[in-house]
CSV table of C-alpha atoms and ligand atoms in Angstrom, one decimal:
chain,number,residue,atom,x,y,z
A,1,UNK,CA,0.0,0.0,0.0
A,2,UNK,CA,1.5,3.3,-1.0
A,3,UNK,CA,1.2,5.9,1.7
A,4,UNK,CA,2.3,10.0,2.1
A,5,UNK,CA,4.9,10.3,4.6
A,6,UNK,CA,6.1,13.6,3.2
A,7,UNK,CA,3.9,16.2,2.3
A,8,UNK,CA,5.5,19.1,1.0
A,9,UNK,CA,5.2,22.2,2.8
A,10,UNK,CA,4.9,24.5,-0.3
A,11,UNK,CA,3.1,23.4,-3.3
A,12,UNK,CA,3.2,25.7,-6.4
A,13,UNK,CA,1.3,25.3,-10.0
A,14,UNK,CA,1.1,26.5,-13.2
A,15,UNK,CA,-1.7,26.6,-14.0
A,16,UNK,CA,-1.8,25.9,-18.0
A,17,UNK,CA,-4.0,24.6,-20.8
A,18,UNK,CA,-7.0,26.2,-20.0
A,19,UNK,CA,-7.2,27.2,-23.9
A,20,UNK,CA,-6.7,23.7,-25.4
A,21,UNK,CA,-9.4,22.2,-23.0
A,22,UNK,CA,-11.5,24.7,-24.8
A,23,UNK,CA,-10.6,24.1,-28.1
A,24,UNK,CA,-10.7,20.6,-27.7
A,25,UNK,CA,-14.8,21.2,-27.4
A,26,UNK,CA,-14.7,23.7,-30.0
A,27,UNK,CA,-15.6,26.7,-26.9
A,28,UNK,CA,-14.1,30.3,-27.4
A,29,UNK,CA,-10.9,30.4,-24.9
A,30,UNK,CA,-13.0,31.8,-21.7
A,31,UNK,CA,-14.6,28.9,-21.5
A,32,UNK,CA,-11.9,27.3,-20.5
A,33,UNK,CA,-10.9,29.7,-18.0
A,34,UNK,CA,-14.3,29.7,-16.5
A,35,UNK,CA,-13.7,25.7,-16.4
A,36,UNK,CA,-10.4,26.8,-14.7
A,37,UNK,CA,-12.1,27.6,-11.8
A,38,UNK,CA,-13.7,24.9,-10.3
A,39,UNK,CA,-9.8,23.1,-11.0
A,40,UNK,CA,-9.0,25.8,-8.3
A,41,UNK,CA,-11.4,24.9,-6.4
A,42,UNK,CA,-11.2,21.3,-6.0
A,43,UNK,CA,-7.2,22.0,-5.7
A,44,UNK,CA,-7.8,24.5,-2.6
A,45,UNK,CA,-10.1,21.6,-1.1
A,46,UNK,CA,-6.8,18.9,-1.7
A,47,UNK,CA,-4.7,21.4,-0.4
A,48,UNK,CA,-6.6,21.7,2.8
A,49,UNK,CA,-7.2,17.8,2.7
A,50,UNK,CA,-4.0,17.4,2.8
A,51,UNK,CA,-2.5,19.6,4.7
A,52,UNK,CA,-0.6,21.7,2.5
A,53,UNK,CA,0.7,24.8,4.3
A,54,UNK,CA,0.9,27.1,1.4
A,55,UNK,CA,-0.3,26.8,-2.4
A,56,UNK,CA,0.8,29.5,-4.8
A,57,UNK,CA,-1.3,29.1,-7.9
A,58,UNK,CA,0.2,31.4,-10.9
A,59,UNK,CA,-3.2,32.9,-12.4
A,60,UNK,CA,-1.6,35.8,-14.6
A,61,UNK,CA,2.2,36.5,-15.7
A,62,UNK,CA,3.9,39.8,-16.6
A,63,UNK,CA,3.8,38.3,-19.7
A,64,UNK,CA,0.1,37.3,-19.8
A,65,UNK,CA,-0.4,41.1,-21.2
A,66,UNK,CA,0.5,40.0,-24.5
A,67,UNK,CA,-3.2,38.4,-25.1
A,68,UNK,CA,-5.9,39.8,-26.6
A,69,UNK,CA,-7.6,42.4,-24.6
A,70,UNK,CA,-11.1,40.5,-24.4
A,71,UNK,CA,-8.9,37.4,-22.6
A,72,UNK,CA,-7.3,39.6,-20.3
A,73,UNK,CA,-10.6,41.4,-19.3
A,74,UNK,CA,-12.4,38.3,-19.0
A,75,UNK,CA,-9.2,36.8,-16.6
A,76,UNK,CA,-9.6,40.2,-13.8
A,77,UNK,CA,-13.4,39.7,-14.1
A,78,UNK,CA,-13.4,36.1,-13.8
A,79,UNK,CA,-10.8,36.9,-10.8
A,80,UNK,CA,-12.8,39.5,-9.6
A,81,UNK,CA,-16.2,37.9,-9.4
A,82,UNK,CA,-14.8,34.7,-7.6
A,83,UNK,CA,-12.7,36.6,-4.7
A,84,UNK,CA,-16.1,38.4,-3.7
A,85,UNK,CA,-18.1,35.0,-4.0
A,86,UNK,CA,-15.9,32.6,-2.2
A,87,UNK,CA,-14.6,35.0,0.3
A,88,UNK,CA,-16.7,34.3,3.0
A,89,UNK,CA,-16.6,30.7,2.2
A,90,UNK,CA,-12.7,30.5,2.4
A,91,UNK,CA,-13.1,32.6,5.6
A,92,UNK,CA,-15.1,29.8,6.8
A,93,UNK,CA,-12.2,27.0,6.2
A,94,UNK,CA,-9.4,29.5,8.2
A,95,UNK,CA,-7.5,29.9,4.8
A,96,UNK,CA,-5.7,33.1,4.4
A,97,UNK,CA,-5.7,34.5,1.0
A,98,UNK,CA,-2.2,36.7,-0.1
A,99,UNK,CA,-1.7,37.5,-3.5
A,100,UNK,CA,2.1,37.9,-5.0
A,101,UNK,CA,2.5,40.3,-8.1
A,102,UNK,CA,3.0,43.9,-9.5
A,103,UNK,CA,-0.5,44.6,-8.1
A,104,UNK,CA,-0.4,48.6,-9.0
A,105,UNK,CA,-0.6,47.5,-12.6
A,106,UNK,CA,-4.3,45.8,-12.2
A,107,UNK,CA,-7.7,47.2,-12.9
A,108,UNK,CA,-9.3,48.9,-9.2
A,109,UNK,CA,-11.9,47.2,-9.5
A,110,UNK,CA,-10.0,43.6,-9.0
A,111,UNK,CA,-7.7,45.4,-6.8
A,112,UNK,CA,-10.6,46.0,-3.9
A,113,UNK,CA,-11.6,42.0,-4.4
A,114,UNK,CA,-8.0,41.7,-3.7
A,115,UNK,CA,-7.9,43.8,-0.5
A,116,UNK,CA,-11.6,42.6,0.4
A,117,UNK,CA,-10.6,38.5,0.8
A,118,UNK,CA,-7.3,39.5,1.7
A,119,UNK,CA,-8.0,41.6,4.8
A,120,UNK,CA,-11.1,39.3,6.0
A,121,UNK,CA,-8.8,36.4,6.1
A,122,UNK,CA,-5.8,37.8,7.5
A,123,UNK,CA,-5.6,36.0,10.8
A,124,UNK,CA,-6.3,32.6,9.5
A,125,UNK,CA,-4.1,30.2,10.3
A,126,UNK,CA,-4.9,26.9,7.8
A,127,UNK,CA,-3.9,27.1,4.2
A,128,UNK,CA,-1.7,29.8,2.8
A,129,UNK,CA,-3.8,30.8,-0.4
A,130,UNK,CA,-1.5,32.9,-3.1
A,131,UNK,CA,-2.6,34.1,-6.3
A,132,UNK,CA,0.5,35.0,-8.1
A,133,UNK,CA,-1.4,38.0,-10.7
A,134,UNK,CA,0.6,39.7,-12.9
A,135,UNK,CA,3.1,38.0,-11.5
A,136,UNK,CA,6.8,37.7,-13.1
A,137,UNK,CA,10.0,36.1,-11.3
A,138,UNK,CA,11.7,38.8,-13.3
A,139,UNK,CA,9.9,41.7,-12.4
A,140,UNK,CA,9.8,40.2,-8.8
A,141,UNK,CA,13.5,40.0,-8.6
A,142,UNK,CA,13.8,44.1,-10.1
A,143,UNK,CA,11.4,45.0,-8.0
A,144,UNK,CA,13.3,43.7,-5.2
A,145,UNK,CA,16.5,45.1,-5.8
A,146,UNK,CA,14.9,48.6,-6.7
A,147,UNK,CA,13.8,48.7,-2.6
A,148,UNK,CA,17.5,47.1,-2.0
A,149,UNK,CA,19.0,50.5,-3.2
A,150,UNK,CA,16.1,52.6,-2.1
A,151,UNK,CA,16.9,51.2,1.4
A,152,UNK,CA,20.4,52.6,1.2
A,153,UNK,CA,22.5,49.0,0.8
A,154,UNK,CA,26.3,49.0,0.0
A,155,UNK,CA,27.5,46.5,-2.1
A,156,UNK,CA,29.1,44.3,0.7
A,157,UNK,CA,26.0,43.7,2.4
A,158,UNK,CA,23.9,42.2,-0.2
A,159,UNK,CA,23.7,38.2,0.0
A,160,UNK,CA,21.6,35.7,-0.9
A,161,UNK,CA,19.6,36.1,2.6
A,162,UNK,CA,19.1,39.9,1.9
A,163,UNK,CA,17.6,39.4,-2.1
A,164,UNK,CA,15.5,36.6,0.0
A,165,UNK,CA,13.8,39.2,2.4
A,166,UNK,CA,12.6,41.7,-0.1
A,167,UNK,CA,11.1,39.4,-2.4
A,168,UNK,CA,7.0,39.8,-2.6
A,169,UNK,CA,6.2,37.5,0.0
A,170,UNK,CA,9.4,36.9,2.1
A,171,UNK,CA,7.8,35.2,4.9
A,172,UNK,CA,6.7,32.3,2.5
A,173,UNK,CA,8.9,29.2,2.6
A,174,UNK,CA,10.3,28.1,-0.9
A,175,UNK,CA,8.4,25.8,-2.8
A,176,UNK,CA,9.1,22.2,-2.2
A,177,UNK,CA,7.1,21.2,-5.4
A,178,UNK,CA,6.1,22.8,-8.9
A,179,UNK,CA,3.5,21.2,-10.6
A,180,UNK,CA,2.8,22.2,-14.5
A,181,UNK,CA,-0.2,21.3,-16.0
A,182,UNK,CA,-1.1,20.8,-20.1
A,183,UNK,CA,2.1,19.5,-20.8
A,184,UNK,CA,4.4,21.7,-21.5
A,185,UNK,CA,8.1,21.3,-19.4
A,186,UNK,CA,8.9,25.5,-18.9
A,187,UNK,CA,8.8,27.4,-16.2
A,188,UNK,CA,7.5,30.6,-17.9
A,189,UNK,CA,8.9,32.9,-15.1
A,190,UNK,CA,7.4,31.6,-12.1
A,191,UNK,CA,9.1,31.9,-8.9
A,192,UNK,CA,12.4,32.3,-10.7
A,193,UNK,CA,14.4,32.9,-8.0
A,194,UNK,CA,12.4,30.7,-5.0
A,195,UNK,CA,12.7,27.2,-7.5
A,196,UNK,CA,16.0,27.1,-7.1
A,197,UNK,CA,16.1,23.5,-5.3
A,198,UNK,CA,12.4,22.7,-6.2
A,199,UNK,CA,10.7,19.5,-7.0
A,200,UNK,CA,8.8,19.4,-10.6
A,201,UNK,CA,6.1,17.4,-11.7
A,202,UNK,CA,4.9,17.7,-15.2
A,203,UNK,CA,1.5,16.8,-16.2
A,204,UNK,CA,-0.1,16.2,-19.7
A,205,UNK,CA,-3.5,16.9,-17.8
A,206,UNK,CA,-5.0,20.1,-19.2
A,207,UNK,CA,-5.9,22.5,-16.0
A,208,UNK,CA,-9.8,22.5,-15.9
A,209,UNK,CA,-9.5,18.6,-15.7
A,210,UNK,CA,-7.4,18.7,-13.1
A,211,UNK,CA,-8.6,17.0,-9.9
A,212,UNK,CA,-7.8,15.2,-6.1
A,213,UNK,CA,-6.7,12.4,-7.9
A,214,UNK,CA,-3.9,14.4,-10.3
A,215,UNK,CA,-2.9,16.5,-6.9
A,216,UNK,CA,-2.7,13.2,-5.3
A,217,UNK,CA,-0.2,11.5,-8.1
A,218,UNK,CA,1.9,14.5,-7.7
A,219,UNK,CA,2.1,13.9,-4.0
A,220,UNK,CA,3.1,10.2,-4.3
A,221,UNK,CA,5.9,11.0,-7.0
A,222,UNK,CA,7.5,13.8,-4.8
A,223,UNK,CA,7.7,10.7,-2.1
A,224,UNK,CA,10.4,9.3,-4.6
A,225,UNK,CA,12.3,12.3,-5.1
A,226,UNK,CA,15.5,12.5,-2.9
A,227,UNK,CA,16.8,16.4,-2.4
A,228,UNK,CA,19.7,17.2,-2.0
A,229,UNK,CA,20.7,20.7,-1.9
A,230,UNK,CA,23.8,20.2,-3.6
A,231,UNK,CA,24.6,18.2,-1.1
A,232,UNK,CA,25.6,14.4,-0.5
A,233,UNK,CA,22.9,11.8,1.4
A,234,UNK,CA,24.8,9.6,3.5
A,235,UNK,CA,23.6,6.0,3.8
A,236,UNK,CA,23.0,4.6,7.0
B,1,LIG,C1,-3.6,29.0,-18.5
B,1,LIG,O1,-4.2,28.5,-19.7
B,1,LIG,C2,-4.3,30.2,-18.0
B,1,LIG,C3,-3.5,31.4,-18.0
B,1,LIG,C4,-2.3,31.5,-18.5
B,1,LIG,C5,-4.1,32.6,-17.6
B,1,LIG,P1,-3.8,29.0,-21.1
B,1,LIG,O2,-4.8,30.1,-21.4
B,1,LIG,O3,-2.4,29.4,-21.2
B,1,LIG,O4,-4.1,27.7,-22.0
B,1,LIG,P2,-3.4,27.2,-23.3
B,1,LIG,O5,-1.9,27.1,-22.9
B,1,LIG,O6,-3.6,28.3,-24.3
B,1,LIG,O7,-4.0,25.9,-23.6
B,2,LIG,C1,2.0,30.4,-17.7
B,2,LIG,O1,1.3,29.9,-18.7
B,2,LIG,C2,1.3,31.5,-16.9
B,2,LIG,C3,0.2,31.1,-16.1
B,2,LIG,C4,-0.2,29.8,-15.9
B,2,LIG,C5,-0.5,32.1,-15.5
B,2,LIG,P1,1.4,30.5,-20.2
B,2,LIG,O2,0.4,29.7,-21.0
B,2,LIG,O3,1.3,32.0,-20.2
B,2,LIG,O4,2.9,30.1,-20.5
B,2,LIG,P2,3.6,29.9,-21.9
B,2,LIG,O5,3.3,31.2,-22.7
B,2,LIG,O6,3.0,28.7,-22.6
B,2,LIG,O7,5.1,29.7,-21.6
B,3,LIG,MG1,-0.8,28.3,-21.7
């Protein structure tokens, strides 16, 4: 019988082929992004299930921008719409929802959802929900650096520890796993600099058929993996 002894405390996805599961069914692009979101939602519920600390789920790159406007539109309101619906509801299960991204950039109105889920579930303790919008591990890493000098660093004092502590979310352990659905094998800018030592799974499972059971085959192939940091494991 297989069996989880280690659950990863950090679980990151891309979140990918929302637009193929549409075409497949011969449905305009949205609809696969509206499909999107009930994978989201049965992945929070795994996450919680199985006690996953934190879950960064990349929903919009710096990149992203390069899609027609109607897409993009339809992505904040489809974002927009399902913060203020299952806010209260996610409130309900103690998960605290952050977000991770050049938020300035996004319209107001998703902006407000933003702050609205994100201040009502700011003392939860559960599941660490992130939404990495307009999101780029790029961008993250200038952005970063641009406080770095605004905060009046020299030279000698910048390490590996400082970069770490003004990333977006500095408090948020590295992820342990990366899962990519649809797929393709690229990391299309997420979490550049935290996947340093991460875990991968890649998945030819397009993202709105993504379910418990695909979460759950990732879980059981990251019980094979050994880490090492670079490092050497000694045998016993
Ligand atoms: C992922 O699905 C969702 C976002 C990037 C917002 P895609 O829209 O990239 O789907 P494909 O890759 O075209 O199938
Ligand atoms: C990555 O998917 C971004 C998100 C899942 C939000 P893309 O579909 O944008 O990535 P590429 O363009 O195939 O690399
Ligand atoms: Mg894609």
């Amino acid at each position: 019988m297989k069996e989880l002894k280690i659950i990863p405390v950090h679980i990151g996805i891309i979140m990918d082929g929302n637009g193929r599961w549409a075409e497949k069914r011969n449905l305009p692009r949205i609809a696969g992004h509206q499909e999107g979101i009930e994978a989201v939602r049965r992945t929070v519920q795994s996450a919680v299930k199985y006690n996953i600390k934190y879950l960064t789920l990349y929903s919009f790159s710096t990149e992203n921008w390069k899609r027609p406007k109607e897409e993009i539109e339809f992505l904040f309101s489809l974002m927009e719409k399902n913060l203020i619906k299952e806010g209260e509801n996610l409130h309900k299960n103690n998960i605290r929802v952050r977000f991770s991204g050049r938020r300035w950039e996004l319209p107001s109105k998703l902006i407000e959802a933003m702050e609205y889920v994100e201040n009502l579930t700011k003392n939860n303790t559960g599941l660490n929900l992130i939404f990495a919008i307009n999101y780029g591990g790029r961008a993250e890493i200038i952005d970063g650096i641009k406080e770095i000098i605004k905060s009046g660093y020299r030279s000698e004092e910048i390490n590996e520890e400082l970069m770490s502590k003004f990333l977006y979310l500095p408090d948020v352990p590295e992820p342990d796993l990366i899962i990519r659905t649809s797929g393709e094998k690229r990391i299309s800018n997420f979490l550049l600099w935290q996947s340093a030592y991460s875990e991968f799974y890649f998945t030819p499972v397009l993202w709105p058929d993504f379910d418990e059971k695909e979460f759950l085959k990732a879980l059981f192939d990251y019980q094979k993996r050994k880490r090492k940091f670079g490092g050497v494991i000694y045998k016993k």
